[in-house]
Structure formats: C-alpha cells, structure tokens
Amino acid sequence: MTEPAAGANQARAGSGRRRPERRRRAGSPLAPRQPATGLSEERPVELLATGTLEVEGRLVAASNATLYCTARDDGAEATCVYKPVAGERPLWDFPAGSLAGREVAAYAVSRAAGWDVVPPTVMRDGPFGPGMCQLWIDADPDVDIIALSRRADHAGLRQMAVFDAVVNNADRKIGHLLPLPDGRLYGCDHGVCFGEEYKLRTVLWQWRGQRLPERAVAALGLLKRELASGELATELGGLLSASELRATRDRVDLLLRHRVHPYPPENWPAVPWPPV
C-alpha cells in the first residue's frame, strides 16, 4: 500500500446533509419540500433515474461536487443529491472516477439485505455528466446525532454497523447519520466503501467483539446467496472491480463464520477525522 498524499483525510470529508440555500424561482416560496412523500421506493428510484434534474444549490462543505437538485417527471418531483463523476477529487487509495459507483453499490447491498439504511440511489447522466443521484433525506433536527452515535441499544444503528462492516466503510462519520422522526435511520456518503484491504473507519465501535444479532446473521446469509449468483452479484459486477467484489464476498463469509462485530484495524485509523 502506498502512503496517502498530504491532505488525504481532508479530501475524505463528507458533505453530511444540511439543506443548502436554494435559488428562488419566480412565484416560488422557499418553503422546504418533503422528498417524494408517500411514494413507494420504486417511484423515487424511477424519478431519480429518468426525471429531469434541476440544480437548486450546492453543498459547499463537501469536498467533492455535491449538488442539491429536484427531479421531476410526469407531475411528480423529489429532492435529491447529484454527485457528478467529473466533480470527484482523486484519492490515493481508490481508483479515480469510482466514488459514484460505490455509492450506488452501497445502496444495492443495503436493499438486497433488507437493511434499507441507504436512501434510493442510481447512476445516471445529469447536467454535468454521469454521476450518482440519491434521494434527499430530511434528518430530524430534534435528534442529537452525537448522542445517537454513542447508543448501544439502538437496533437501527447496530444494523448500520453491520452494513458498514460488509461494505468496508472507510468514512462513517456522525454527520453521515440521518435519523427520521418516525425512528428510521439512514446513512449517506458511501463513496469510500468496498476497498479490498480492511480499512473500516467508523464512530460505531460500541459493539466490537460482541455477538451479532440473529437478524443480522439472517441478513448476511441472504447476502451470501445473492453475492454468489443473484441479481446483486450482477449489479455489483458492473460497479466494482472483480477483486473488490471478491473481497466483499470474503467479508460476508468472515462475518458469518465468526458471528461477531469486527474489531478496529490495527494498521489503519479506526475513527474518521473529523468524526463529526
């Protein structure tokens, strides 16, 4: 492994999800809109994939180009995040231009396992070329996400920790947690996942070494089957390299064999910086 270039950690700073200032359209109030309210998951995915994208603003804190958009099609609309491949900053340990595909792969794994911890995400062409497009999630502002990240009794948070172990998430910051008012929990910014080497960096180490819940074991068994010959294997094969896909299968096998939450890596920073 080569040494990281200066500023590699800074280049990894995620966007989080703070709603940006939106451009005002004539006759349009600046009241926030809920994303695709009341629609099934299939409809937002269709909107993201085929709807007309209008750029409303930019998440300026993000290190990569991260655009706040509206997708519209046939009278329906959904707010979303669009990250064009052309706006990705190069990293020392991930192939150039691969981050958008990793975000889509993370959604595919979350969906296949029944975890649903990643908002609907697609690859598509947009105003600035190909990139990933993800449904915007308005996180509950009343939730203290720092306190949430430290909880050991939150089933959704623990499920996310298992998901991160599968996808080898190198950047699970506190600000990447998106709790909803109804208790559901999403995560965002999965561009630095699926590395071949073990480089799990997360703020969710509170279950390290503990037995996996039976629900997690069942989900891992489903993933193992899907990664062997199911639709997931085909989908990931178009988004990851053959060696990255093989490493993902190996991580699932390892989790099933030992049935415990992983320990922090010994030769890699265990917590992302900054952690929030």
Coordinates of C-alpha atoms in Angstrom, one line a residue, residues 43-255:
R43 CA -41.2 5.5 -7.7
P44 CA -38.4 7.6 -6.2
V45 CA -35.9 5.3 -8.0
E46 CA -37.7 5.8 -11.3
L47 CA -37.8 9.6 -10.7
L48 CA -34.1 9.7 -9.9
A49 CA -33.2 7.6 -12.9
T50 CA -35.4 9.3 -15.6
G51 CA -36.7 12.6 -14.2
T52 CA -35.4 15.9 -15.4
L53 CA -32.8 17.2 -12.9
E54 CA -32.8 20.9 -12.0
V55 CA -29.9 22.1 -9.9
E56 CA -31.1 24.2 -6.9
G57 CA -27.9 24.7 -5.0
R58 CA -24.6 23.2 -3.9
L59 CA -23.5 21.6 -0.6
V60 CA -20.4 23.8 -0.3
A61 CA -18.9 21.9 2.7
A62 CA -18.5 18.8 0.6
S63 CA -15.0 18.0 -0.8
N64 CA -16.5 16.6 -4.0
A65 CA -19.0 18.4 -6.2
T66 CA -22.4 17.7 -4.4
L67 CA -25.4 19.4 -6.0
Y68 CA -28.8 19.7 -4.4
C69 CA -31.4 19.1 -7.1
T70 CA -35.0 18.4 -7.9
A71 CA -36.0 15.5 -10.1
R72 CA -39.3 16.0 -12.0
D73 CA -41.3 13.6 -14.2
D74 CA -45.0 13.4 -15.1
G75 CA -46.1 15.8 -12.3
A76 CA -44.1 14.1 -9.6
E77 CA -41.0 15.5 -8.0
A78 CA -38.4 14.6 -5.5
T79 CA -35.5 16.5 -4.0
C80 CA -32.1 14.7 -4.4
V81 CA -28.3 14.9 -4.3
Y82 CA -26.4 14.6 -7.5
K83 CA -22.6 13.9 -7.4
P84 CA -21.1 14.0 -10.9
V85 CA -18.1 11.8 -11.5
A86 CA -16.4 14.9 -13.1
G87 CA -16.5 16.6 -9.7
E88 CA -14.7 13.9 -7.7
R89 CA -11.4 14.7 -6.2
P90 CA -8.8 12.0 -6.6
L91 CA -7.9 9.8 -3.6
W92 CA -4.7 7.9 -3.0
D93 CA -6.4 4.6 -2.3
F94 CA -9.4 4.5 -4.6
P95 CA -9.4 4.5 -8.4
A96 CA -10.2 7.8 -10.0
G97 CA -13.8 8.3 -11.0
S98 CA -15.1 5.3 -9.0
L99 CA -16.8 7.0 -6.0
A100 CA -20.2 7.5 -7.5
G101 CA -20.4 3.8 -8.5
R102 CA -19.5 2.8 -4.9
E103 CA -22.4 4.9 -3.6
V104 CA -24.8 3.0 -5.9
A105 CA -23.2 -0.3 -4.8
A106 CA -23.8 0.6 -1.2
Y107 CA -27.5 1.1 -1.9
A108 CA -27.7 -2.2 -3.7
V109 CA -26.2 -4.1 -0.7
S110 CA -28.5 -2.3 1.7
R111 CA -31.5 -3.1 -0.4
A112 CA -30.6 -6.7 -1.0
A113 CA -30.1 -7.4 2.7
G114 CA -33.3 -5.8 3.7
W115 CA -31.4 -3.2 5.8
D116 CA -32.7 -0.1 4.0
V117 CA -30.1 2.1 5.6
V118 CA -29.1 3.9 2.3
P119 CA -31.6 6.2 0.5
P120 CA -32.6 5.2 -3.0
T121 CA -29.5 5.8 -5.2
V122 CA -29.0 5.5 -9.0
M123 CA -26.3 6.1 -11.6
R124 CA -27.5 8.5 -14.4
D125 CA -26.5 11.2 -16.7
G126 CA -27.1 14.7 -15.4
P127 CA -26.4 18.4 -16.1
F128 CA -22.6 17.8 -15.5
G129 CA -22.3 14.3 -16.9
P130 CA -22.6 10.9 -15.4
G131 CA -22.9 10.6 -11.7
M132 CA -24.8 9.2 -8.8
C133 CA -28.2 10.6 -7.8
Q134 CA -29.6 9.9 -4.3
L135 CA -33.0 10.8 -2.7
W136 CA -32.6 13.7 -0.3
I137 CA -33.4 12.8 3.3
D138 CA -34.5 15.5 5.7
A139 CA -33.0 14.3 9.0
D140 CA -34.9 15.0 12.2
P141 CA -33.3 18.3 13.6
D142 CA -34.5 17.4 17.1
V143 CA -32.3 14.3 17.4
D144 CA -28.9 14.8 19.0
I145 CA -26.8 12.8 16.5
I146 CA -23.7 12.8 18.7
A147 CA -25.7 11.2 21.5
L148 CA -27.3 8.9 18.9
S149 CA -24.0 7.7 17.6
R150 CA -22.9 6.6 21.1
R151 CA -26.0 4.5 21.9
A152 CA -25.6 0.7 22.3
D153 CA -29.4 0.0 22.5
H154 CA -30.4 1.3 19.0
A155 CA -31.3 -1.6 16.7
G156 CA -31.1 0.6 13.6
L157 CA -27.7 1.9 14.5
R158 CA -26.4 -1.6 15.2
Q159 CA -27.8 -2.7 11.8
M160 CA -25.8 0.1 10.2
A161 CA -22.7 -1.0 11.9
V162 CA -23.1 -4.5 10.3
F163 CA -23.7 -2.9 6.9
D164 CA -20.6 -0.8 7.3
A165 CA -18.6 -4.0 8.0
V166 CA -19.9 -5.6 4.9
V167 CA -19.1 -2.6 2.6
N168 CA -15.9 -1.8 4.4
N169 CA -16.9 1.8 5.0
A170 CA -13.8 4.0 5.5
D171 CA -15.8 7.1 6.5
R172 CA -18.7 6.6 8.8
K173 CA -18.9 10.0 10.5
I174 CA -21.5 11.1 13.0
G175 CA -22.7 13.7 10.4
H176 CA -23.5 10.8 8.0
L177 CA -26.3 9.6 10.2
L178 CA -29.7 10.7 9.1
P179 CA -32.4 9.9 11.7
L180 CA -36.0 10.3 10.7
P181 CA -38.9 11.5 13.0
D182 CA -40.5 8.0 12.7
G183 CA -37.4 6.3 14.1
R184 CA -35.9 5.0 10.9
L185 CA -32.2 5.7 10.3
Y186 CA -30.4 6.3 7.0
G187 CA -26.8 6.9 6.3
C188 CA -25.2 8.9 3.5
D189 CA -21.8 9.4 1.8
H190 CA -20.7 5.9 0.9
G191 CA -18.1 6.8 -1.8
V192 CA -15.2 5.3 0.0
C193 CA -16.5 1.8 0.6
F194 CA -15.6 -1.6 -0.9
G195 CA -11.8 -1.3 -0.7
E196 CA -10.1 -4.6 -0.9
E197 CA -8.0 -4.1 2.2
Y198 CA -9.6 -3.9 5.6
K199 CA -10.0 -0.2 6.4
L200 CA -13.2 0.1 8.4
R201 CA -13.3 3.6 9.9
T202 CA -16.3 4.4 11.9
V203 CA -17.7 6.1 15.0
L204 CA -19.8 2.9 15.7
W205 CA -17.4 0.7 17.6
Q206 CA -19.6 0.1 20.7
W207 CA -20.4 -3.5 19.7
R208 CA -16.9 -4.6 18.7
G209 CA -16.3 -8.2 19.6
Q210 CA -20.0 -8.8 20.6
R211 CA -22.1 -11.5 19.1
L212 CA -24.1 -10.5 16.0
P213 CA -27.9 -10.3 16.5
E214 CA -29.7 -13.2 14.8
R215 CA -31.4 -10.7 12.5
A216 CA -28.0 -9.6 11.2
V217 CA -26.9 -13.3 10.7
A218 CA -30.1 -13.9 8.6
A219 CA -29.4 -10.8 6.5
L220 CA -25.8 -11.9 6.0
G221 CA -26.9 -15.3 4.9
L222 CA -29.2 -13.7 2.3
L223 CA -26.3 -11.5 1.1
K224 CA -24.1 -14.6 0.7
R225 CA -26.6 -16.2 -1.6
E226 CA -27.2 -13.0 -3.6
L227 CA -23.5 -12.4 -3.9
A228 CA -23.0 -15.9 -5.2
S229 CA -25.3 -15.9 -8.1
G230 CA -28.2 -13.5 -7.6
E231 CA -29.1 -10.1 -9.1
L232 CA -26.8 -8.4 -6.6
A233 CA -23.7 -10.2 -7.9
T234 CA -24.6 -9.0 -11.4
E235 CA -25.3 -5.4 -10.3
L236 CA -22.1 -5.1 -8.2
G237 CA -20.1 -6.6 -11.1
G238 CA -20.9 -3.5 -13.1
L239 CA -20.0 -1.1 -10.3
L240 CA -16.9 -2.7 -8.6
S241 CA -13.8 -4.5 -9.8
A242 CA -13.7 -8.3 -9.7
S243 CA -11.3 -8.2 -6.8
E244 CA -13.5 -5.8 -4.9
L245 CA -16.5 -8.0 -5.4
R246 CA -14.5 -11.0 -4.2
A247 CA -13.4 -9.1 -1.1
T248 CA -17.0 -8.2 -0.4
R249 CA -17.9 -11.9 -0.5
D250 CA -15.0 -12.7 1.8
R251 CA -16.1 -10.1 4.3
V252 CA -19.6 -11.6 4.4
D253 CA -18.1 -15.1 4.8
L254 CA -15.9 -13.9 7.6
L255 CA -18.8 -12.3 9.5

